[in-house]
Coordinates of C-alpha atoms in Angstrom, one line a residue:
X7 CA -21.0 153.3 17.7
X8 CA -19.4 156.3 17.0
X9 CA -16.7 156.3 19.8
X10 CA -16.2 152.4 19.1
X11 CA -15.5 153.1 15.0
X12 CA -13.3 156.4 16.0
X13 CA -11.1 153.8 18.6
X14 CA -11.0 151.3 15.2
X15 CA -10.1 154.3 13.6
X16 CA -7.5 155.2 15.8
X17 CA -5.6 152.2 16.2
X18 CA -5.6 151.4 12.4
X19 CA -3.9 154.6 11.9
X20 CA -1.2 154.0 14.9
X21 CA -0.6 150.8 13.4
X22 CA 0.2 152.2 9.9
X23 CA 2.3 154.8 11.3
X24 CA 3.8 151.9 12.5
X25 CA 4.2 149.9 9.8
X26 CA 5.9 153.3 7.9
X27 CA 8.5 153.8 10.4
X28 CA 9.4 150.1 10.6
X29 CA 12.0 149.3 7.8
X30 CA 14.1 146.3 7.4
X31 CA 18.2 147.4 8.7
X32 CA 20.1 148.1 5.6
X33 CA 17.4 148.8 3.6
X34 CA 15.9 152.7 4.5
X35 CA 19.4 155.6 4.7
X36 CA 19.9 157.0 7.7
X37 CA 20.1 160.8 7.7
X38 CA 22.4 162.6 9.2
X39 CA 23.5 166.3 10.4
X40 CA 26.6 168.1 10.9
X41 CA 27.5 167.0 14.8
X42 CA 25.4 164.2 14.8
X43 CA 26.7 161.0 16.8
X44 CA 28.0 158.0 14.8
X45 CA 28.3 155.0 16.3
X46 CA 30.5 152.2 15.9
X47 CA 29.9 149.1 16.8
X48 CA 32.1 145.9 16.5
X49 CA 30.9 142.7 14.9
X50 CA 33.5 140.0 15.6
X51 CA 37.1 138.7 15.1
X52 CA 37.5 136.1 12.0
X53 CA 39.9 134.2 10.7
X54 CA 40.7 132.0 8.0
X55 CA 43.1 130.1 8.9
X56 CA 41.0 129.1 12.5
X57 CA 37.6 129.1 11.1
X58 CA 36.3 130.1 14.7
X59 CA 35.1 133.6 15.0
X60 CA 35.4 135.1 18.4
X61 CA 33.4 138.8 19.7
X62 CA 35.2 141.4 19.9
X63 CA 35.9 141.6 23.9
X64 CA 37.5 138.5 24.4
X65 CA 40.4 140.9 23.8
X66 CA 41.8 142.8 26.0
X67 CA 40.0 146.2 23.5
X68 CA 39.0 149.6 25.8
X69 CA 35.2 148.9 26.8
X70 CA 33.0 151.5 26.9
X71 CA 30.9 152.2 30.6
X72 CA 28.3 150.1 29.6
X73 CA 28.1 147.1 27.2
X74 CA 25.5 146.8 24.9
X75 CA 24.4 143.7 22.6
X76 CA 22.2 144.3 19.6
X77 CA 19.1 141.8 19.4
X78 CA 20.5 139.3 16.7
X79 CA 18.3 137.6 13.9
X80 CA 18.5 133.9 13.7
X81 CA 21.2 133.9 10.7
X82 CA 23.4 136.4 12.6
X83 CA 23.9 133.9 15.4
X84 CA 24.0 131.3 13.3
X85 CA 27.4 133.1 12.0
X86 CA 28.6 134.0 14.8
X87 CA 28.4 137.7 15.0
X88 CA 27.2 139.2 18.5
X89 CA 27.1 142.7 17.4
X90 CA 28.3 145.2 20.9
X91 CA 29.2 148.8 21.4
X92 CA 32.3 150.6 21.3
X93 CA 33.7 153.5 23.2
X94 CA 34.6 155.3 19.8
X95 CA 33.6 158.8 20.1
X96 CA 32.4 159.4 16.0
X97 CA 30.5 163.0 15.2
X98 CA 29.3 163.5 11.5
X99 CA 32.0 165.3 9.2
X100 CA 33.9 166.0 12.8
X101 CA 38.0 165.3 12.0
X102 CA 39.5 163.8 15.1
X103 CA 43.6 164.6 14.7
X104 CA 44.8 161.8 17.3
X105 CA 42.4 161.0 20.8
X106 CA 43.2 157.8 23.5
X107 CA 40.9 155.4 23.3
X108 CA 40.4 154.0 27.2
X109 CA 38.9 156.2 29.5
X110 CA 42.2 156.9 31.7
X111 CA 44.0 159.8 29.3
X112 CA 47.6 159.3 28.7
X113 CA 47.3 156.7 31.5
X114 CA 48.5 153.6 29.8
X115 CA 46.4 150.2 29.6
X116 CA 48.9 147.4 30.5
X117 CA 47.6 143.7 30.0
X118 CA 48.4 140.7 31.4
X119 CA 50.8 138.2 30.9
X120 CA 47.5 135.7 29.6
X121 CA 46.2 138.5 27.7
X122 CA 49.1 139.1 26.0
X123 CA 49.6 135.6 25.2
X124 CA 45.9 135.5 23.4
X125 CA 46.7 138.5 21.9
X126 CA 49.8 137.0 20.5
X127 CA 48.3 133.9 19.9
X128 CA 45.5 135.5 17.5
X129 CA 48.0 137.7 15.9
X130 CA 49.3 134.2 14.5
X131 CA 46.1 132.8 13.3
X132 CA 45.9 135.8 11.7
X133 CA 42.6 137.2 12.8
X134 CA 41.1 140.3 11.6
X135 CA 39.1 142.3 13.9
X136 CA 35.1 143.6 12.0
X137 CA 33.8 146.7 13.1
X138 CA 30.5 148.7 11.6
X139 CA 29.4 152.3 11.2
X140 CA 26.1 153.0 10.0
X141 CA 25.7 149.0 9.3
X142 CA 28.7 149.4 6.5
X143 CA 31.8 147.0 7.3
X144 CA 35.2 148.4 7.7
X145 CA 37.6 148.1 5.4
X146 CA 41.3 147.9 4.5
X147 CA 42.2 149.8 1.3
X148 CA 44.9 147.6 0.0
X149 CA 46.7 149.1 -3.1
X150 CA 49.4 147.7 -5.4
X151 CA 51.1 147.5 -8.6
X152 CA 49.9 145.1 -11.2
X153 CA 51.6 144.0 -14.3
X154 CA 51.9 146.6 -16.8
X155 CA 54.5 148.7 -18.7
X156 CA 57.0 150.2 -16.6
X157 CA 56.0 153.2 -17.8
X158 CA 51.9 153.0 -16.4
X159 CA 53.4 151.5 -13.1
X160 CA 54.6 155.2 -12.2
X161 CA 50.5 156.7 -12.9
X162 CA 48.4 154.3 -11.4
X163 CA 47.8 151.7 -8.7
X164 CA 45.5 149.5 -7.7
X165 CA 43.4 149.6 -5.6
X166 CA 41.3 146.7 -3.5
X167 CA 39.5 146.3 -0.6
X168 CA 40.4 143.7 2.8
X169 CA 37.3 143.4 5.3
X170 CA 38.0 144.1 8.4
X171 CA 41.4 145.4 9.4
X172 CA 43.8 142.9 10.5
X173 CA 44.6 142.5 14.6
X174 CA 48.3 142.7 14.2
X175 CA 51.2 141.6 12.3
X176 CA 54.5 139.1 12.8
X177 CA 58.3 139.8 11.9
X178 CA 60.1 137.0 12.7
X179 CA 59.0 135.5 16.0
X180 CA 57.6 139.4 17.2
X181 CA 54.1 140.0 17.2
X182 CA 53.7 143.5 17.3
X183 CA 49.9 144.3 17.7
X184 CA 47.5 147.6 16.1
X185 CA 46.8 149.6 18.7
X186 CA 46.2 152.6 16.7
X187 CA 43.1 153.3 14.0
X188 CA 43.2 155.8 11.4
X189 CA 39.2 156.0 10.5
X190 CA 38.6 157.5 6.9
X191 CA 34.3 157.6 6.7
X192 CA 33.1 159.1 3.4
X193 CA 29.8 160.6 3.5
X194 CA 27.7 161.9 0.4
X195 CA 25.4 165.6 0.9
X196 CA 21.8 165.0 0.2
X197 CA 19.9 167.6 -1.5
X198 CA 17.8 170.1 0.7
X199 CA 15.7 172.9 0.0
X200 CA 17.6 176.3 0.9
X201 CA 16.7 177.1 4.1
X202 CA 17.0 173.6 6.4
X203 CA 20.4 172.2 7.4
X204 CA 22.4 169.7 5.3
X205 CA 21.8 166.4 5.7
X206 CA 25.1 163.9 5.4
X207 CA 24.5 159.7 5.0
X208 CA 28.0 157.8 5.4
X209 CA 28.8 155.7 2.0
X210 CA 32.3 154.1 2.6
X211 CA 33.8 153.2 6.2
X212 CA 37.7 152.9 5.3
X213 CA 40.2 152.5 8.2
X214 CA 44.4 152.6 8.5
X215 CA 45.8 150.4 11.6
X216 CA 48.7 151.4 12.3
X217 CA 51.5 150.0 15.4
X218 CA 52.9 152.7 17.3
X219 CA 55.1 152.3 20.4
X220 CA 53.8 153.9 23.8
X221 CA 56.9 156.4 24.0
X222 CA 56.1 157.6 20.6
X223 CA 52.7 158.3 21.5
X224 CA 52.3 161.3 23.5
X225 CA 49.5 162.3 24.5
X226 CA 48.2 164.7 27.6
X227 CA 45.3 164.4 30.2
X228 CA 42.5 165.7 27.7
X229 CA 43.6 162.4 25.9
X230 CA 44.6 164.1 23.4
X231 CA 47.3 162.5 21.4
X232 CA 50.5 163.7 18.2
X233 CA 51.7 161.0 16.0
X234 CA 54.8 160.5 15.4
X235 CA 56.6 161.0 12.0
X236 CA 56.3 157.8 9.8
X237 CA 59.3 157.5 9.2
X238 CA 60.6 157.6 12.5
X239 CA 57.7 155.6 14.8
X240 CA 59.1 152.2 16.1
X241 CA 55.7 149.7 16.3
X242 CA 53.7 148.2 19.3
X243 CA 55.6 145.5 20.3
X244 CA 53.2 142.6 22.2
X245 CA 55.7 140.2 24.4
X246 CA 53.7 136.8 25.3
X247 CA 56.3 136.2 28.2
X248 CA 55.6 139.6 30.5
X249 CA 53.0 142.2 30.8
X250 CA 52.7 144.8 28.6
X251 CA 52.0 148.3 28.5
X252 CA 50.3 150.8 25.7
X253 CA 48.1 153.2 24.6
X254 CA 44.7 152.7 22.3
X255 CA 44.2 155.9 19.8
X256 CA 42.0 156.9 17.1
X257 CA 41.5 159.6 14.7
X258 CA 39.4 160.4 12.2
X259 CA 39.0 162.1 9.0
X260 CA 36.3 163.5 6.8
X261 CA 35.3 163.3 3.3
X262 CA 32.8 163.9 0.6
X263 CA 32.3 162.0 -1.5
X264 CA 30.1 161.1 -4.9
X265 CA 29.4 157.4 -4.3
X266 CA 25.1 157.6 -3.8
X267 CA 23.7 155.5 -0.3
X268 CA 21.6 153.0 -3.2
X269 CA 25.1 152.3 -4.5
X270 CA 27.7 152.9 -1.6
X271 CA 27.9 148.7 -1.4
X272 CA 29.1 148.2 -4.6
X273 CA 33.2 148.8 -3.3
X274 CA 32.6 145.9 -0.5
X275 CA 31.0 143.8 -3.8
X276 CA 33.6 144.1 -6.1
X277 CA 36.1 142.9 -4.7
X278 CA 37.5 139.9 -7.0
X279 CA 37.6 140.3 -11.2
X280 CA 34.2 140.4 -12.2
X281 CA 35.0 139.4 -16.2
X282 CA 36.8 136.2 -15.0
X283 CA 33.0 135.8 -13.5
X284 CA 31.5 136.5 -17.1
X285 CA 34.0 134.6 -18.7
X286 CA 33.3 131.8 -16.6
X287 CA 29.6 131.8 -16.8
X288 CA 29.3 131.8 -20.4
X289 CA 31.7 129.0 -21.0
X290 CA 29.9 127.1 -18.2
X291 CA 26.2 127.7 -20.5
X292 CA 27.7 126.9 -23.4
X293 CA 29.4 123.7 -23.0
X294 CA 26.0 122.6 -20.7
X295 CA 23.5 123.4 -23.5
X296 CA 26.0 122.6 -26.4
X297 CA 25.8 118.6 -24.6
X298 CA 22.3 119.3 -23.2
X299 CA 21.5 119.2 -27.5
X300 CA 23.8 116.6 -28.3
X301 CA 22.1 113.8 -25.8
X302 CA 18.9 115.3 -26.5
X303 CA 19.5 114.7 -30.3
X304 CA 20.7 111.1 -29.6
X305 CA 18.3 110.4 -27.0
X306 CA 15.1 111.3 -29.1
X307 CA 16.8 110.3 -32.3
X308 CA 17.1 106.9 -31.0
X309 CA 14.0 106.6 -29.4
X310 CA 12.1 106.9 -32.3
X311 CA 13.7 104.3 -34.6
X312 CA 12.7 102.1 -31.3
X313 CA 9.6 103.3 -30.7
X314 CA 8.5 102.9 -34.3
X315 CA 10.4 98.8 -34.4
X316 CA 8.6 98.2 -31.5
X317 CA 4.8 99.3 -32.9
X318 CA 5.2 97.6 -36.3
X319 CA 3.2 95.1 -36.5
X320 CA 5.1 91.9 -38.3
X321 CA 5.0 88.8 -38.3
X322 CA 5.8 87.1 -35.3
X323 CA 9.3 85.5 -35.7
X324 CA 10.5 88.9 -35.4
X325 CA 8.5 90.0 -32.2
X326 CA 9.7 87.1 -31.0
X327 CA 13.7 88.5 -31.4
X328 CA 12.8 92.1 -29.9
X329 CA 15.7 93.2 -27.0
X330 CA 16.4 96.2 -24.9
X331 CA 13.9 98.3 -22.9
X332 CA 10.8 96.7 -24.4
X333 CA 11.5 93.4 -23.1
X334 CA 11.9 94.6 -19.3
X335 CA 8.0 96.4 -19.6
X336 CA 6.1 93.8 -17.0
X337 CA 9.5 94.6 -14.5
X338 CA 10.2 98.3 -14.5
X339 CA 7.6 99.3 -12.1
X340 CA 8.2 96.6 -10.3
X341 CA 8.9 98.4 -6.4
X342 CA 12.0 98.5 -5.0
X343 CA 13.7 98.0 -1.7
X344 CA 13.1 100.5 0.8
X345 CA 10.7 102.6 -0.7
X346 CA 10.3 103.8 2.4
X347 CA 13.3 105.2 3.0
X348 CA 13.7 106.2 -1.3
X349 CA 10.5 108.2 -0.8
X350 CA 11.8 109.9 2.3
X351 CA 14.9 110.9 1.1
X352 CA 13.2 112.1 -2.4
X353 CA 10.8 113.4 0.2
X354 CA 14.1 115.9 1.6
X355 CA 15.3 116.8 -1.8
X356 CA 11.5 118.4 -3.2
X357 CA 11.6 120.6 0.6
X358 CA 15.9 121.3 -0.3
X359 CA 14.6 121.8 -4.0
X360 CA 11.9 124.5 -2.8
X361 CA 13.9 126.2 -1.2
X362 CA 16.8 126.8 -2.4
X363 CA 14.6 128.2 -5.5
X364 CA 13.0 130.3 -3.5
X365 CA 15.8 131.5 -1.7
X366 CA 17.7 132.3 -5.1
X367 CA 15.2 133.7 -6.3
X368 CA 14.3 136.2 -3.7
X369 CA 17.7 137.5 -3.7
X370 CA 18.5 137.7 -6.6
X371 CA 15.7 140.6 -6.8
X372 CA 17.8 141.9 -4.0
X373 CA 16.0 141.6 -1.1
X374 CA 18.5 139.0 0.7
X375 CA 21.6 141.6 -0.1
X376 CA 24.6 141.3 2.6
X377 CA 23.8 144.6 4.1
X378 CA 20.6 142.7 5.9
X379 CA 22.7 141.0 8.1
X380 CA 21.5 137.2 8.6
X381 CA 18.7 137.9 6.2
X382 CA 19.5 135.0 4.2
X383 CA 20.5 131.9 6.7
X384 CA 17.6 132.9 8.8
X385 CA 14.6 133.0 5.5
X386 CA 16.7 130.0 4.3
X387 CA 15.8 128.0 7.8
X388 CA 12.7 129.6 7.7
X389 CA 11.1 128.4 3.7
X390 CA 13.2 125.0 5.3
X391 CA 11.0 124.1 8.3
X392 CA 7.3 125.7 5.6
X393 CA 8.4 123.8 2.4
X394 CA 8.1 120.6 4.7
X395 CA 4.3 119.8 3.1
X396 CA 5.5 119.8 0.0
X397 CA 7.9 117.8 0.7
X398 CA 5.6 115.4 2.8
X399 CA 3.2 115.0 -0.3
X400 CA 6.0 114.1 -2.5
X401 CA 6.8 111.7 -0.5
X402 CA 3.2 110.5 0.7
X403 CA 2.2 109.9 -3.3
X404 CA 5.5 108.3 -3.6
X405 CA 5.3 105.8 -1.4
X406 CA 1.6 104.7 -2.3
X407 CA 3.0 104.3 -5.9
X408 CA 5.5 101.6 -4.2
X409 CA 2.7 100.1 -3.0
X410 CA 3.5 101.4 1.0
X411 CA 1.4 101.2 3.6
X412 CA 2.0 102.1 7.0
X413 CA 1.8 106.1 5.7
X414 CA 2.4 107.4 9.6
X415 CA 6.1 105.6 10.0
X416 CA 7.2 106.6 6.6
X417 CA 6.2 110.5 7.3
X418 CA 8.2 110.4 10.9
X419 CA 10.1 109.1 8.5
X420 CA 10.2 111.9 6.3
X421 CA 10.4 114.5 8.9
X422 CA 13.6 113.2 10.5
X423 CA 15.6 111.2 8.4
X424 CA 18.0 114.6 6.9
X425 CA 17.1 117.3 9.6
X426 CA 18.3 114.2 12.1
X427 CA 21.5 114.1 10.8
X428 CA 22.2 117.5 9.9
X429 CA 21.1 118.5 13.6
X430 CA 23.6 115.7 14.7
X431 CA 26.3 116.2 12.9
X432 CA 25.8 120.4 14.0
X433 CA 25.5 119.4 17.4
X434 CA 29.1 116.9 17.7
X435 CA 30.6 120.2 16.0
X436 CA 28.7 122.8 18.3
X437 CA 29.9 120.7 21.5
X438 CA 33.8 121.1 19.8
X439 CA 33.0 125.5 18.7
X440 CA 31.7 125.7 22.8
X441 CA 35.2 124.2 23.9
X442 CA 36.8 126.9 21.9
X443 CA 34.4 129.7 23.5
X444 CA 34.0 130.8 19.9
X445 CA 31.7 132.9 19.3
X446 CA 30.3 131.2 16.5
X447 CA 28.8 128.3 19.5
X448 CA 25.0 128.4 18.8
X449 CA 24.5 129.2 22.3
X450 CA 21.5 126.6 24.0
X451 CA 18.4 129.2 23.4
X452 CA 18.9 129.2 19.9
X453 CA 19.5 125.6 20.0
X454 CA 16.1 124.5 21.7
X455 CA 14.1 127.2 19.0
X456 CA 15.6 125.4 16.6
X457 CA 14.4 122.1 18.0
X458 CA 10.6 123.4 18.5
X459 CA 11.1 124.6 15.1
X460 CA 11.7 121.7 13.4
X461 CA 9.0 119.4 15.4
X462 CA 6.0 122.4 16.0
X463 CA 6.3 123.7 12.6
X464 CA 8.0 121.4 10.5
X465 CA 6.9 118.0 11.8
X466 CA 3.4 118.8 11.1
X467 CA 3.1 120.4 8.4
X468 CA 4.7 117.2 7.0
X469 CA 2.4 115.0 8.7
X470 CA 0.0 117.5 6.8
X471 CA 1.4 117.0 3.1
X472 CA 2.3 113.4 4.1
X473 CA -1.7 112.5 4.5
X474 CA -2.6 114.3 1.7
X475 CA -0.2 112.9 -0.7
X476 CA -0.5 109.1 0.7
X477 CA -4.4 109.6 0.0
X478 CA -4.0 111.9 -3.2
X479 CA -4.7 109.0 -6.5
X480 CA -0.9 107.0 -7.1
X481 CA 1.2 107.9 -9.8
X482 CA -0.2 106.3 -12.8
X483 CA 1.8 103.7 -14.3
X484 CA 1.2 102.5 -18.0
X485 CA 2.2 99.0 -18.0
X486 CA 1.2 96.3 -15.3
X487 CA 3.9 94.3 -13.7
X488 CA 4.6 90.7 -13.7
X489 CA 3.8 88.3 -10.7
X490 CA 7.2 86.6 -10.9
X491 CA 10.6 89.2 -11.6
X492 CA 12.5 88.2 -14.9
X493 CA 16.2 87.3 -15.0
X494 CA 18.5 90.5 -15.2
X495 CA 21.1 89.7 -17.7
X496 CA 24.7 89.6 -16.3
X497 CA 25.7 93.4 -17.2
X498 CA 29.0 94.9 -18.9
X499 CA 31.5 97.3 -16.3
X500 CA 30.3 100.1 -17.9
X501 CA 27.1 99.2 -16.4
X502 CA 28.6 99.5 -13.1
X503 CA 26.5 101.9 -10.5
X504 CA 30.5 103.0 -9.2
X505 CA 31.4 104.0 -12.9
X506 CA 27.9 105.0 -13.2
X507 CA 27.8 107.8 -10.6
X508 CA 31.5 109.1 -12.0
X509 CA 30.2 109.6 -15.9
X510 CA 26.8 111.1 -14.2
X511 CA 28.8 113.5 -12.3
X512 CA 30.9 115.1 -14.4
X513 CA 28.0 117.3 -16.5
X514 CA 26.3 118.9 -13.7
X515 CA 29.0 119.8 -11.7
X516 CA 30.9 121.2 -15.4
X517 CA 27.9 123.7 -15.1
X518 CA 28.5 125.0 -11.6
X519 CA 32.4 124.3 -10.7
X520 CA 33.4 128.4 -10.3
X521 CA 30.4 128.8 -8.9
X522 CA 31.3 126.8 -6.3
X523 CA 34.9 128.5 -6.0
X524 CA 32.6 131.6 -5.3
X525 CA 30.7 130.2 -2.9
X526 CA 33.3 128.6 -1.1
X527 CA 35.1 132.2 -0.6
X528 CA 32.9 133.3 0.6
X529 CA 32.0 130.5 3.5
X530 CA 35.8 129.9 4.3
X531 CA 37.2 133.1 3.4
X532 CA 34.8 135.5 4.9
X533 CA 33.9 137.2 1.6
X534 CA 30.8 138.8 0.9
X535 CA 28.4 137.0 -2.2
X536 CA 26.0 138.8 -4.3
X537 CA 26.0 137.7 -8.1
X538 CA 22.5 136.0 -7.0
X539 CA 21.3 136.2 -10.8
X540 CA 24.3 134.2 -12.1
X541 CA 23.9 131.5 -9.1
X542 CA 20.0 131.0 -10.5
X543 CA 21.1 131.3 -14.3
X544 CA 23.4 128.4 -12.9
X545 CA 21.1 126.6 -10.7
X546 CA 18.8 126.3 -13.9
X547 CA 21.7 125.1 -15.8
X548 CA 21.9 122.3 -13.4
X549 CA 18.8 121.5 -13.2
X550 CA 18.5 120.6 -17.0
X551 CA 22.1 119.1 -16.9
X552 CA 21.3 116.8 -13.9
X553 CA 17.7 115.7 -15.5
X554 CA 19.4 114.8 -19.4
X555 CA 22.3 113.1 -18.0
X556 CA 19.8 111.0 -15.1
X557 CA 17.6 110.5 -18.4
X558 CA 20.2 109.3 -20.5
X559 CA 22.0 107.2 -17.7
X560 CA 18.3 105.4 -17.3
X561 CA 17.6 104.8 -20.9
X562 CA 21.6 102.7 -21.2
X563 CA 20.5 100.9 -18.2
X564 CA 16.7 99.6 -19.3
X565 CA 18.3 99.0 -22.7
X566 CA 20.4 96.4 -20.6
X567 CA 17.3 94.9 -19.3
X568 CA 18.3 96.0 -15.9
X569 CA 14.9 97.2 -14.8
X570 CA 16.5 98.1 -11.2
X571 CA 16.2 101.8 -12.0
X572 CA 14.8 103.6 -8.7
X573 CA 17.2 103.3 -5.9
X574 CA 19.8 103.7 -8.4
X575 CA 18.5 106.6 -10.5
X576 CA 18.6 108.7 -7.4
X577 CA 22.3 107.5 -6.5
X578 CA 23.6 108.2 -10.1
X579 CA 22.1 111.4 -10.1
X580 CA 23.8 112.6 -7.0
X581 CA 27.2 111.6 -9.0
X582 CA 28.0 115.4 -8.7
X583 CA 28.1 115.2 -5.3
X584 CA 30.8 112.9 -5.4
X585 CA 33.1 116.0 -7.3
X586 CA 32.3 118.7 -4.7
X587 CA 33.6 116.2 -2.4
X588 CA 36.9 116.1 -4.0
X589 CA 36.6 119.6 -5.4
X590 CA 36.3 120.6 -1.5
X591 CA 39.3 118.1 -0.5
X592 CA 41.0 120.1 -3.7
X593 CA 40.3 123.8 -1.9
X594 CA 41.8 122.6 1.6
X595 CA 45.0 121.7 0.5
X596 CA 45.4 124.3 -2.1
X597 CA 43.6 127.3 -0.9
X598 CA 43.1 127.2 3.0
X599 CA 45.8 127.6 5.5
X600 CA 44.0 125.4 7.8
X601 CA 46.5 122.9 9.9
X602 CA 44.9 122.5 13.6
X603 CA 42.4 119.3 14.6
X604 CA 39.5 121.5 15.2
X605 CA 39.2 123.8 12.5
X606 CA 39.8 120.8 10.0
X607 CA 37.1 119.1 11.8
X608 CA 35.1 121.7 11.3
X609 CA 35.6 122.4 7.6
X610 CA 34.6 118.7 6.9
X611 CA 32.0 118.3 8.3
X612 CA 29.8 121.2 7.3
X613 CA 31.4 120.4 3.9
X614 CA 29.9 116.6 4.8
X615 CA 26.8 118.5 5.2
X616 CA 27.2 120.5 2.2
X617 CA 27.9 117.1 -0.2
X618 CA 25.0 115.3 1.7
X619 CA 22.7 118.1 1.0
X620 CA 24.0 118.5 -3.0
X621 CA 23.5 114.9 -3.5
X622 CA 19.8 113.9 -2.5
X623 CA 19.4 117.8 -4.2
X624 CA 20.8 116.5 -7.4
X625 CA 19.5 113.2 -7.0
X626 CA 15.9 114.2 -6.5
X627 CA 16.0 116.0 -10.0
X628 CA 17.7 113.6 -11.3
X629 CA 14.6 110.8 -10.3
X630 CA 11.8 112.5 -11.1
X631 CA 13.2 113.3 -14.4
X632 CA 14.1 109.5 -14.8
X633 CA 10.5 108.7 -13.2
X634 CA 8.9 110.7 -16.0
X635 CA 10.5 110.1 -19.2
X636 CA 10.3 105.9 -18.0
X637 CA 6.6 106.5 -17.8
X638 CA 6.7 108.8 -21.9
X639 CA 8.7 105.5 -22.9
X640 CA 6.3 102.9 -22.2
X641 CA 3.1 104.8 -22.9
X642 CA 3.8 105.4 -26.1
X643 CA 4.6 101.6 -27.2
X644 CA 1.9 98.5 -27.6
X645 CA 2.0 96.6 -25.3
X646 CA -0.1 92.9 -25.9

C-alpha cells in the first residue's frame, strides 16, 4: 500500500512539474544569456491588395539545411500563418556588420526566369514579408515630419511602425528587391544577483530593408561582406524577362532598451491615433444614451397613458371606440408562418451572442492578446461549438411556444442552417484560394477536423439543449389567442417593412461604426486589433440600442393594429446589418486597392458572412427585447 501511495505521489509531482513548465506562447518571458541563439522565423507574405497570404518559401529565399514548420493552432491555420525556420544566424547581443545569407559565400544566387517573374509580380502586388524573433513581429520604422510649424520641423520627427517589411519597390516599370536586411533588436537587461551571469529579454524587433546591387556588395570567401556608402550604391533590379544574379545579405545590431518585457507589444499596438478613437467612442456613448433616454421616456409616458385609459372602467360606449394596440390582444400571440425556421435562426443568434460576449470579455481581460497567435479565432470556433447547448435550448422552448411539434427536425434545422451556410460559402471561397496556391487556403485535414467538430460537438449539444428546451414549459403568454384572425387595416407607407429596416438600423450602426473601421483595418489591412475594452463597451451599447429601437418599432406596429410582429421584429432589428453592408462597400471602394477578381470575391464573400452573422445577432437581441415588452404590456391591461 505504501509503495502504491508513493507511486501516486511521484506521478502527481511529475504532473505538477509539467504544468509549471507549460506556458501559453507570448505569456512567459524567455531569458537569454550573451551569445545564446535568438531564432528568426518567417510567418507569411501578405498584401492588402490581393488579400492572399503566401508562405515564406513560396518565393526563392535562402533556405536552411532542414525546413521545420511549427505546429500551429486552428486560428493560425485559418489566418494563413505558416511559421517556419530561416537561415538567419542571430545571437544575443552579438553584432554582425554584414553577412551573406545563403550557403555559398560570395557565390551569387541565380534566379530563373520563372522565379524572377514571380518576385516581380509579388513586388507589383505590394507584398510584405513577416518575420518573428522571440514571438515579436518585425516592424519597419517610418519617420516623417508632421504638419507643425517650420521651426519645430527641424527638431522633431513623428515615428510610426509598419508591420513586416516591403518585399521590394517599383520605380517606373522597373522592379527592385530588398535583398539586404539590417536587423535592429532591442533587449532589456534583467536584474540579477551579483555573481550571476546577466540575462536579457528581447523587447523590440525592427528591420531596415535595403536593395543593393550585386556588384556593390563586396563579399569574401568567409561569407562576410562590406556595405557600400549610402550615396554611391545602386539598387538590385529584378528583370522578369531574364535570369537575375544577386546576394541575400543581412546585418544585426543590438541596442539596450528601457522597455520592460511586459510592455514590449505597446510599440506595435499604438500605431494609430488613439485620441480619435477615444473621442469617437465617447461621442457614440453620449449620442446613444441620449437617444435611448428620449425613446424610453416617450415609450414609458405613452404606455402609461394607454394603460391608464384602457383600465378605466367607464361606460360601454367608450370601450367600443377603443383603438390601438389593445384591439389586437386576441391575435398578438398568434404563431407566425415558418415557426421552425424562425426558432432555428434565433437559436443560432443566441449561440453567436453567447460566443461573442465571452470572447470579447475574455479578450478584454488580456487573455487573447495578439502575442498569443491565432488564440482569438481558435477560442471563437470552440466557443461557438459549445454554445450550441444554449442555442438549442432557446430555439426548442420558442418552437414549443409557437405550437411546433417536430422537435427533432427543429433541432437538426437549428444545428445546420446557419453553420451550413457559413461552411458552404467558406468552402467555395477556399476552392478559389487553393487555385492560387495561397497559404490562406484551409488544408483538407483541418476542414475534416472542423466538420468533425461540427457534427461531433455542436450537433449533439444543440440536440441536447433543444430536447430540454422543448420539454420545458412554453413561454407564458398573458392573453388567449382568438380562433378567427382579425382583419389588418391598410397600413401607411412609413409602416412598410423596408422603411422600418432603414429607420431601425441607423441608431445601432451609429453606435459602432467607428469601431467597425478599426475591425475592418485589422482584418483587411493586416493591423493588430487590441482595444477590446472599447469593443466590450460598444457591444453593450449595441445591445441596449437594438433592444430599445426594437421595442419602439413593435409598439408603433401594434398601434397600427398589425399583429404580425414575430418575423418583422427579427428582420427590422437586424436593420443595422444593411448599413454594415453599405459601409463594407464604401470601405472597399475608398480604402482598399483591390482590382483583381479573386481578391474582390474573397472580400465580398467574407463580408457577406459578417453581415449575415451581424443580422442574426442584432435580430435576436431585438426579437427577445420586443417579445418581453409585448408580454409585459398585455399583462398590464385588463382584458375581459
